[in-house]
Tab-separated table of N, CA, C and O in Angstrom:
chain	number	residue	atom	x	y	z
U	1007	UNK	N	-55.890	8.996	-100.862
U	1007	UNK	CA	-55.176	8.129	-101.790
U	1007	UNK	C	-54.249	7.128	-101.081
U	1007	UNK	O	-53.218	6.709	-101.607
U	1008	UNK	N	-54.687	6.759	-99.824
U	1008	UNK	CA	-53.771	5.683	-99.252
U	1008	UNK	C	-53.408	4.319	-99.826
U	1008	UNK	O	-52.420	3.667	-99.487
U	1009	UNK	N	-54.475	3.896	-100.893
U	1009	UNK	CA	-53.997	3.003	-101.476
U	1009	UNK	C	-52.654	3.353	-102.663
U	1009	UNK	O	-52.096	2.310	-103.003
U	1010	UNK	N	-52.239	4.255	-103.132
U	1010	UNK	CA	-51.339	5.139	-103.943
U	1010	UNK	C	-50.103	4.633	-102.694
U	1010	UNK	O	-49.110	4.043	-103.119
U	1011	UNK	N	-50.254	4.953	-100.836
U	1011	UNK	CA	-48.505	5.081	-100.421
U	1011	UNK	C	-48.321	3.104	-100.732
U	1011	UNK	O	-47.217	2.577	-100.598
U	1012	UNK	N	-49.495	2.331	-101.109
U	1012	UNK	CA	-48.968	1.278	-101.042
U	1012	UNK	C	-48.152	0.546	-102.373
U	1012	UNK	O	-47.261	-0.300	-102.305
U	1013	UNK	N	-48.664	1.061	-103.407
U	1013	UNK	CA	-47.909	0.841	-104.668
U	1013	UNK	C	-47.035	1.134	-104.921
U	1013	UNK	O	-46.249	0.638	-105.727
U	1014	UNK	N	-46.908	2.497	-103.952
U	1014	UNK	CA	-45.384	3.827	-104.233
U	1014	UNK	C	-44.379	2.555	-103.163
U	1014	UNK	O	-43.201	2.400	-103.484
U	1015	UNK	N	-44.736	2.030	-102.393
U	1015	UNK	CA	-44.063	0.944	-100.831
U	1015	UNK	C	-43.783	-0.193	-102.425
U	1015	UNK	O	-42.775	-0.455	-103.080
U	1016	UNK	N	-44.421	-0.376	-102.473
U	1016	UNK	CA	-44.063	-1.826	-103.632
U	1016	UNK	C	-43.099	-1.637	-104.868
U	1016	UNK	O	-42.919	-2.597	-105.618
U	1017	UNK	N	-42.559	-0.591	-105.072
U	1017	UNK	CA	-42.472	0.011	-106.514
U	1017	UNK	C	-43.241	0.012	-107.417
U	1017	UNK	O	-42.631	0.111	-108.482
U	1018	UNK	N	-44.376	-0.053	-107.547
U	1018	UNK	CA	-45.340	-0.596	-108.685
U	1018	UNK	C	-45.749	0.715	-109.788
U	1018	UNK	O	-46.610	1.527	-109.450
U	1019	UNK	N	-45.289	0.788	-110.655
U	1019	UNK	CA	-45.976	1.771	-111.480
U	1019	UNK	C	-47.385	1.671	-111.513
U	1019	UNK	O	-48.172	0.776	-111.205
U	1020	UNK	N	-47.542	3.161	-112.099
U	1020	UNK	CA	-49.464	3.609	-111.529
U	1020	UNK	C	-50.328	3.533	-112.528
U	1020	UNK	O	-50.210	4.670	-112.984
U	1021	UNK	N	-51.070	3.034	-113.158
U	1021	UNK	CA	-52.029	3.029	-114.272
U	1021	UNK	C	-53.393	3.228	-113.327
U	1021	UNK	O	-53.751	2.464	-112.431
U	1022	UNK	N	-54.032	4.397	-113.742
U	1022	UNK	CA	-55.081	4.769	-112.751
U	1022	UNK	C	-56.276	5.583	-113.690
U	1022	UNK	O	-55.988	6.551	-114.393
U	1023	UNK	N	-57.415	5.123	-113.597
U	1023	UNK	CA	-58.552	5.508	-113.886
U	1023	UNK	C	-59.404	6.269	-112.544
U	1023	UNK	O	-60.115	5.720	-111.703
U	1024	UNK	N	-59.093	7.551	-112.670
U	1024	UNK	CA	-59.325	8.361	-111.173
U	1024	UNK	C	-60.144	9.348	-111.895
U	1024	UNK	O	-60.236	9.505	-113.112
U	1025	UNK	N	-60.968	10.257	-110.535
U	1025	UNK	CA	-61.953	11.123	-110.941
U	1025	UNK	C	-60.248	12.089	-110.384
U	1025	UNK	O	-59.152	11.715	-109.966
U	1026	UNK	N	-60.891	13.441	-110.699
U	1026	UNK	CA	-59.945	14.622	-110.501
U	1026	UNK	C	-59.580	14.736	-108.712
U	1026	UNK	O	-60.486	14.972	-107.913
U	1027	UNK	N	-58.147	14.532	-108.276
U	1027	UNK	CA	-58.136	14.730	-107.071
U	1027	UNK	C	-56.927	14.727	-106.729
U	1027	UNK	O	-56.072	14.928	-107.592
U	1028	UNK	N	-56.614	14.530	-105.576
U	1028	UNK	CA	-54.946	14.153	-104.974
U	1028	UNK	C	-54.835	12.777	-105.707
U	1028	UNK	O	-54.551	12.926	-106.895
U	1029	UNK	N	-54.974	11.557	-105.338
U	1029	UNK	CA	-54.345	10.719	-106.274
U	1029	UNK	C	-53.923	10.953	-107.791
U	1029	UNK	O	-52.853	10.614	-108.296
U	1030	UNK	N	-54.895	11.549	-108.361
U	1030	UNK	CA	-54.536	11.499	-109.727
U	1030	UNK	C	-53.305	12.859	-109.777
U	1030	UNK	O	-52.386	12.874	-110.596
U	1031	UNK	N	-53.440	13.505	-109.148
U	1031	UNK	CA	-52.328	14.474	-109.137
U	1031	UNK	C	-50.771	14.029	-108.505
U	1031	UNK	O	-49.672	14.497	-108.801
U	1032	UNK	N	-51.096	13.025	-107.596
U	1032	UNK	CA	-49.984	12.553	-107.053
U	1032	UNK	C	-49.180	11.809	-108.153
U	1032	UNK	O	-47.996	12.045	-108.396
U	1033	UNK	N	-50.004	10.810	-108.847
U	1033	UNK	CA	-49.761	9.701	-110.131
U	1033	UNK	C	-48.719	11.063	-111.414
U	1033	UNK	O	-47.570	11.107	-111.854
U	1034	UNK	N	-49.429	11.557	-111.491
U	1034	UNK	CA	-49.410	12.737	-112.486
U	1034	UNK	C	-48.146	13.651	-112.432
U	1034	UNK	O	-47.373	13.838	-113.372
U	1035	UNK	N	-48.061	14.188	-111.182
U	1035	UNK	CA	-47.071	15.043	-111.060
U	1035	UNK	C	-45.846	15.054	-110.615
U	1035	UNK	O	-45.078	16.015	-110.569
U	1036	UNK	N	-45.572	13.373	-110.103
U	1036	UNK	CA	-44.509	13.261	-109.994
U	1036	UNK	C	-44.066	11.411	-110.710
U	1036	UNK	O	-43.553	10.385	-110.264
U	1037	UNK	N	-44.616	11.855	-111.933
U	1037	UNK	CA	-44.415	10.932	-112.831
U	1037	UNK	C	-44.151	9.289	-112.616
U	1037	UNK	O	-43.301	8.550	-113.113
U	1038	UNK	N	-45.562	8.953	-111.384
U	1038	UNK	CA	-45.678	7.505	-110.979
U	1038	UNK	C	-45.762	6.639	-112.018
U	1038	UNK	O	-45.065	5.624	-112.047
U	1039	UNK	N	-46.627	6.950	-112.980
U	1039	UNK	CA	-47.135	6.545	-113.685
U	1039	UNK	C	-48.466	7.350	-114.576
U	1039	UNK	O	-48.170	8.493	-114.924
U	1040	UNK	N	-49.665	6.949	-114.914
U	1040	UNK	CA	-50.457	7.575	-115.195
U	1040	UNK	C	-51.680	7.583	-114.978
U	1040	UNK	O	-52.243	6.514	-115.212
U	1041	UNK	N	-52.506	8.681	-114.490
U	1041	UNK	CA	-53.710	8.682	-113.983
U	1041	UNK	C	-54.634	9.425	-115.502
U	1041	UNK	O	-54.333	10.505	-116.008
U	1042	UNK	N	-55.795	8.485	-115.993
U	1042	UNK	CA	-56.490	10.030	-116.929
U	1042	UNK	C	-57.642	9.786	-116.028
U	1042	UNK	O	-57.720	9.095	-115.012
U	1043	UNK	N	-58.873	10.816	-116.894
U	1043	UNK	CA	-60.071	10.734	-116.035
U	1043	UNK	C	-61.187	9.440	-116.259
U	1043	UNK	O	-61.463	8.998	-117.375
U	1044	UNK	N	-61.803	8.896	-114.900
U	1044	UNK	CA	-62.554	7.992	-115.046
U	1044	UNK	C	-63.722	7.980	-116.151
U	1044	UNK	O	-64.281	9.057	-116.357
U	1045	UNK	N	-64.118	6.909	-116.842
U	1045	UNK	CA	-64.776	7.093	-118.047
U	1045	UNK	C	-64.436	7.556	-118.992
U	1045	UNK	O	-65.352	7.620	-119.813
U	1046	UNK	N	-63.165	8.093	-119.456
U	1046	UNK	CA	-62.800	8.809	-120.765
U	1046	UNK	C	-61.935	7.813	-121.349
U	1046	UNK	O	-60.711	7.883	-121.238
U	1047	UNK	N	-62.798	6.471	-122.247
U	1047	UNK	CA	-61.964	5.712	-122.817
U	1047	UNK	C	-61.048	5.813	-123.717
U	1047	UNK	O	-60.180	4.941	-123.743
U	1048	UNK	N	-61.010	7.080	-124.833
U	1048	UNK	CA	-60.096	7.479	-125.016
U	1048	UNK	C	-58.791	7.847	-124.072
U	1048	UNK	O	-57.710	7.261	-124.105
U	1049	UNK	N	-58.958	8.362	-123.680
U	1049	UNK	CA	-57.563	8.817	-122.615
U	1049	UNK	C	-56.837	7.290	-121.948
U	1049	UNK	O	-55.644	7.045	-121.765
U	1050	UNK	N	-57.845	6.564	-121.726
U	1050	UNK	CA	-57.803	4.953	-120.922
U	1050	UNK	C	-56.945	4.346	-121.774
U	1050	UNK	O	-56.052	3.560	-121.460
U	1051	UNK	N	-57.295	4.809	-123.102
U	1051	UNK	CA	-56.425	3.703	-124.352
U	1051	UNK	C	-54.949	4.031	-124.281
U	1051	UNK	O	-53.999	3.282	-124.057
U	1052	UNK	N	-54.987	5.398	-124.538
U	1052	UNK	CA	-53.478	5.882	-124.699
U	1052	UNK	C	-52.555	5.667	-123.362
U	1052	UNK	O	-51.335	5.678	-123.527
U	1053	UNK	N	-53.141	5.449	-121.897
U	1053	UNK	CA	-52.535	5.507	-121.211
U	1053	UNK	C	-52.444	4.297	-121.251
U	1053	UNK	O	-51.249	4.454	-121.002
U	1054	UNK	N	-52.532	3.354	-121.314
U	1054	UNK	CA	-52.337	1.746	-121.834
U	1054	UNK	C	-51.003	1.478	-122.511
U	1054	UNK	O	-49.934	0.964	-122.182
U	1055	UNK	N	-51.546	2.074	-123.653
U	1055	UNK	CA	-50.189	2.295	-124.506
U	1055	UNK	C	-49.329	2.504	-124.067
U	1055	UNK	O	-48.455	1.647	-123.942
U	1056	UNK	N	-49.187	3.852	-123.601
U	1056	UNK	CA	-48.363	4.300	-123.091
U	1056	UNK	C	-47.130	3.585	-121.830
U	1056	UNK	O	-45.900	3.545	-121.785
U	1057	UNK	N	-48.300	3.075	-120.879
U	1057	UNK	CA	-47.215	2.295	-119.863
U	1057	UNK	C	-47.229	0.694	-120.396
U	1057	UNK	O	-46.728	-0.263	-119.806
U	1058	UNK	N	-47.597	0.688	-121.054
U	1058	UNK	CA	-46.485	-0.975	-121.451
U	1058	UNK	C	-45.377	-0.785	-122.261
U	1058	UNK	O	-44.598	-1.730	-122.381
U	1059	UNK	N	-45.136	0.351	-122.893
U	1059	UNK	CA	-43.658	0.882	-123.522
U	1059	UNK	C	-42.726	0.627	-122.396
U	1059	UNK	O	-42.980	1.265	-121.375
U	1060	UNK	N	-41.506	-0.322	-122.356
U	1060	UNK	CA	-41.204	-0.742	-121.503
U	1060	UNK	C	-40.128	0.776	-121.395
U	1060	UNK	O	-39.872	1.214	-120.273
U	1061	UNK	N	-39.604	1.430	-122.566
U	1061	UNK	CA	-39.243	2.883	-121.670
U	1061	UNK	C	-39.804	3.429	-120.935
U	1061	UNK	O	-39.026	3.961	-120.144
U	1062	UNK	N	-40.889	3.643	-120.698
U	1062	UNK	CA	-41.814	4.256	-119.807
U	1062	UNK	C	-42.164	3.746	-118.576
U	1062	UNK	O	-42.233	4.337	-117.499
U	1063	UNK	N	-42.447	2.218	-118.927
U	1063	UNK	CA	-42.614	1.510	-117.290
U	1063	UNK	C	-41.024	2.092	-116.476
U	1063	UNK	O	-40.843	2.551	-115.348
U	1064	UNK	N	-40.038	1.820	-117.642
U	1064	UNK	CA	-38.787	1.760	-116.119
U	1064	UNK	C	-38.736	3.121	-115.681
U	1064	UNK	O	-38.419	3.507	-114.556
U	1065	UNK	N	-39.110	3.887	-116.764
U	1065	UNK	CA	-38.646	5.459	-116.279
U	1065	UNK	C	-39.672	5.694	-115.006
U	1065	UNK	O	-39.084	6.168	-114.035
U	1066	UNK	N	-41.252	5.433	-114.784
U	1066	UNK	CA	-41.653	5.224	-113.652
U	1066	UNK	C	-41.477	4.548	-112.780
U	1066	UNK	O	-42.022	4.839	-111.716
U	1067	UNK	N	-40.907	3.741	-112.844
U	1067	UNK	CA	-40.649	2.449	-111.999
U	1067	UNK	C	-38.878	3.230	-111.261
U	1067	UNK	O	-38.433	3.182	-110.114
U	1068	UNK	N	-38.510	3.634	-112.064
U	1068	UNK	CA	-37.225	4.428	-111.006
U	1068	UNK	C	-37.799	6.082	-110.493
U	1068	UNK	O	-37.601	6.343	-109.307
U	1069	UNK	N	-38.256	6.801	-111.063
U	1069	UNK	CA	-39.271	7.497	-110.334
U	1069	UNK	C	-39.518	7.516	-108.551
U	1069	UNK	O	-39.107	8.245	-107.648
U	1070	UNK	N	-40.371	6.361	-108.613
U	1070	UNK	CA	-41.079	5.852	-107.731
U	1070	UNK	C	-39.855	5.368	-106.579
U	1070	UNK	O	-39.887	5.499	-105.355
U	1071	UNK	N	-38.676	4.709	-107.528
U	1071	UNK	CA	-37.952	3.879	-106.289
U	1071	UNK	C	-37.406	5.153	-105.806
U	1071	UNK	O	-37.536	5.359	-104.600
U	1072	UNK	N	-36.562	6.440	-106.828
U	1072	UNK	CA	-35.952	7.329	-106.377
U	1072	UNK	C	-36.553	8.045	-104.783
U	1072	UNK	O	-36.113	8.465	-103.712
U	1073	UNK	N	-37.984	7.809	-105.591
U	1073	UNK	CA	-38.616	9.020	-104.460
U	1073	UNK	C	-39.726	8.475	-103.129
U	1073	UNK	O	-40.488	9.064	-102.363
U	1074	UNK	N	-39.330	7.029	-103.350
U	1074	UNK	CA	-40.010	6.151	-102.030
U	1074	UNK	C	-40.296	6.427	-100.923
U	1074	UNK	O	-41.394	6.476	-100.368
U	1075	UNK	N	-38.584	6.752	-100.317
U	1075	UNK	CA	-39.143	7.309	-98.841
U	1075	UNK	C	-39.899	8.339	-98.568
U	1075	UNK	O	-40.674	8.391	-97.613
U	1076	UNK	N	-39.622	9.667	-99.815
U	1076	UNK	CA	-40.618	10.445	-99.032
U	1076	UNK	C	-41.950	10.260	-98.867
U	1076	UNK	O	-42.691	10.758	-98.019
U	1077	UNK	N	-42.293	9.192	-100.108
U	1077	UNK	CA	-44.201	8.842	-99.814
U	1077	UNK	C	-44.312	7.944	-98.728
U	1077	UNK	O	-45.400	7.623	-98.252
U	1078	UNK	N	-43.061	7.466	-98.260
U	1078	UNK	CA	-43.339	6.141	-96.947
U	1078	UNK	C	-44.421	6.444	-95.918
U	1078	UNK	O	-44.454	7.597	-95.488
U	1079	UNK	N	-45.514	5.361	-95.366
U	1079	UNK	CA	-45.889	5.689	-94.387
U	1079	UNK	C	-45.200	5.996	-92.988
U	1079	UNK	O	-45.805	6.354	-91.978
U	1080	UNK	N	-44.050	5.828	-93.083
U	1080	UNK	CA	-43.227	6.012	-91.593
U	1080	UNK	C	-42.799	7.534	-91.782
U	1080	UNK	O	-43.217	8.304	-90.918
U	1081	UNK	N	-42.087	8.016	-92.714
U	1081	UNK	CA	-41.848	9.417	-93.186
U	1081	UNK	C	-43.109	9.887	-92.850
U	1081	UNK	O	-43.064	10.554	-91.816
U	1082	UNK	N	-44.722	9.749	-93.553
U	1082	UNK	CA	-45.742	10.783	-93.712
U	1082	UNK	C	-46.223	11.006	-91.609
U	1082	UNK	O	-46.771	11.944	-91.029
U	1083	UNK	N	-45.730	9.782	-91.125
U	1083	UNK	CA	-46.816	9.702	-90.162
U	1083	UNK	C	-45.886	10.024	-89.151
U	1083	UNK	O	-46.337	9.707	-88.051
U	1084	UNK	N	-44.540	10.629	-89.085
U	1084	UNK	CA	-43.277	10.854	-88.640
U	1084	UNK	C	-43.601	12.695	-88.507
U	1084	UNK	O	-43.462	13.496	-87.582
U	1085	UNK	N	-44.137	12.831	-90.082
U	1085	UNK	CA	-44.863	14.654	-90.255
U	1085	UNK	C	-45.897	14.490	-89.529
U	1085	UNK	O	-46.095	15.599	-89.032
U	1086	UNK	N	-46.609	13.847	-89.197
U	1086	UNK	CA	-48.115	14.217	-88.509
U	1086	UNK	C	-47.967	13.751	-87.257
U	1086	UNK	O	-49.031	13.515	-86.685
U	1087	UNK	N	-46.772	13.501	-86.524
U	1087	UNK	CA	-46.404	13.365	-85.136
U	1087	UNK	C	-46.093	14.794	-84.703
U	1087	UNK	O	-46.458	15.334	-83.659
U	1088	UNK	N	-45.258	15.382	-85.814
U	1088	UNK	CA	-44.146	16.610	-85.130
U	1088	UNK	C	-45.292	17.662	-85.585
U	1088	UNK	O	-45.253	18.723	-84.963
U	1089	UNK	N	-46.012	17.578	-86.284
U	1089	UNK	CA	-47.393	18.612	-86.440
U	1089	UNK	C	-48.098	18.537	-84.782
U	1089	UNK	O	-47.963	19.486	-84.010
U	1090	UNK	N	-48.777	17.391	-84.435
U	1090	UNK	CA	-49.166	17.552	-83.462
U	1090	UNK	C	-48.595	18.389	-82.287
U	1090	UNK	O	-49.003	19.386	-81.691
U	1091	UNK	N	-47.441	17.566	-82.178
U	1091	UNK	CA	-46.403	17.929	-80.831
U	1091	UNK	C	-46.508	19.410	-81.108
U	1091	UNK	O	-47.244	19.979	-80.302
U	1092	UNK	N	-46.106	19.990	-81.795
U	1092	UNK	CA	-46.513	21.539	-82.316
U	1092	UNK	C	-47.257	21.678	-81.490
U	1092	UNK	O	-47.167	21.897	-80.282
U	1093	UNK	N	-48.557	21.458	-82.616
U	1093	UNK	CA	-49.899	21.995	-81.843
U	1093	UNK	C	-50.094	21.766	-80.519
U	1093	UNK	O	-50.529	22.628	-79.756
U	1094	UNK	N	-49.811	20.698	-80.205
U	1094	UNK	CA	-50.045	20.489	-78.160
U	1094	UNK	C	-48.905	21.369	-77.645
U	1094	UNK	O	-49.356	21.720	-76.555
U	1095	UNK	N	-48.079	21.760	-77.729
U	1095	UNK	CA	-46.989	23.154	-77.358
U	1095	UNK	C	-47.439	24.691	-77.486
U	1095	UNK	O	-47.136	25.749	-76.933
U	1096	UNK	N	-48.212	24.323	-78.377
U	1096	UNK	CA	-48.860	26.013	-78.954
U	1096	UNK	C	-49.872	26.187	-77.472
U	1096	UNK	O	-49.810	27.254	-76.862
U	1097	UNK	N	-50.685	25.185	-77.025
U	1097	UNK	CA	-51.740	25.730	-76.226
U	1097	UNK	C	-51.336	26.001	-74.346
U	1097	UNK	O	-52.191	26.466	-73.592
């Protein structure tokens, strides 16, 4: 879902037509915005609805700013430095 750390980098709330996975769980569970499942135009409609309620855009839209850095690519790739270094210490 690397295209997801770039919207989360922009502030952009999430309107997402995703099959079942990490993105849509990412969108989902920490209330980016909204992911339903691809092809279920029902679900497509309401989530429409749903984020142009401009309560809803801001409440994602601060969401997202609150919790920025931790999706940052400098934060994620900051964890997968000190993972390594680990692992090259372990052997």
């Amino acid at each position: 879902p690397s295209k997801l750390y770039e919207y989360i980098s922009l502030g952009l709330p999430i309107l997402g037509f995703l099959p079942a996975g990490d993105a849509a769980e990412i969108v989902n569970h920490n209330g980016f915005g909204i992911a339903t499942k691809w092809g279920d135009i029902e679900s497509a409609r309401d989530a429409v609805e749903k984020i142009i309620n401009s309560t809803n855009l801001d409440a994602f839209a601060s969401r997202i700013s609150e919790n920025k850095e931790v999706w940052s690519m400098k934060h994620n790739v900051s964890k997968l430095n000190d993972m390594l270094r680990e692992l090259s210490h372990a052997n």
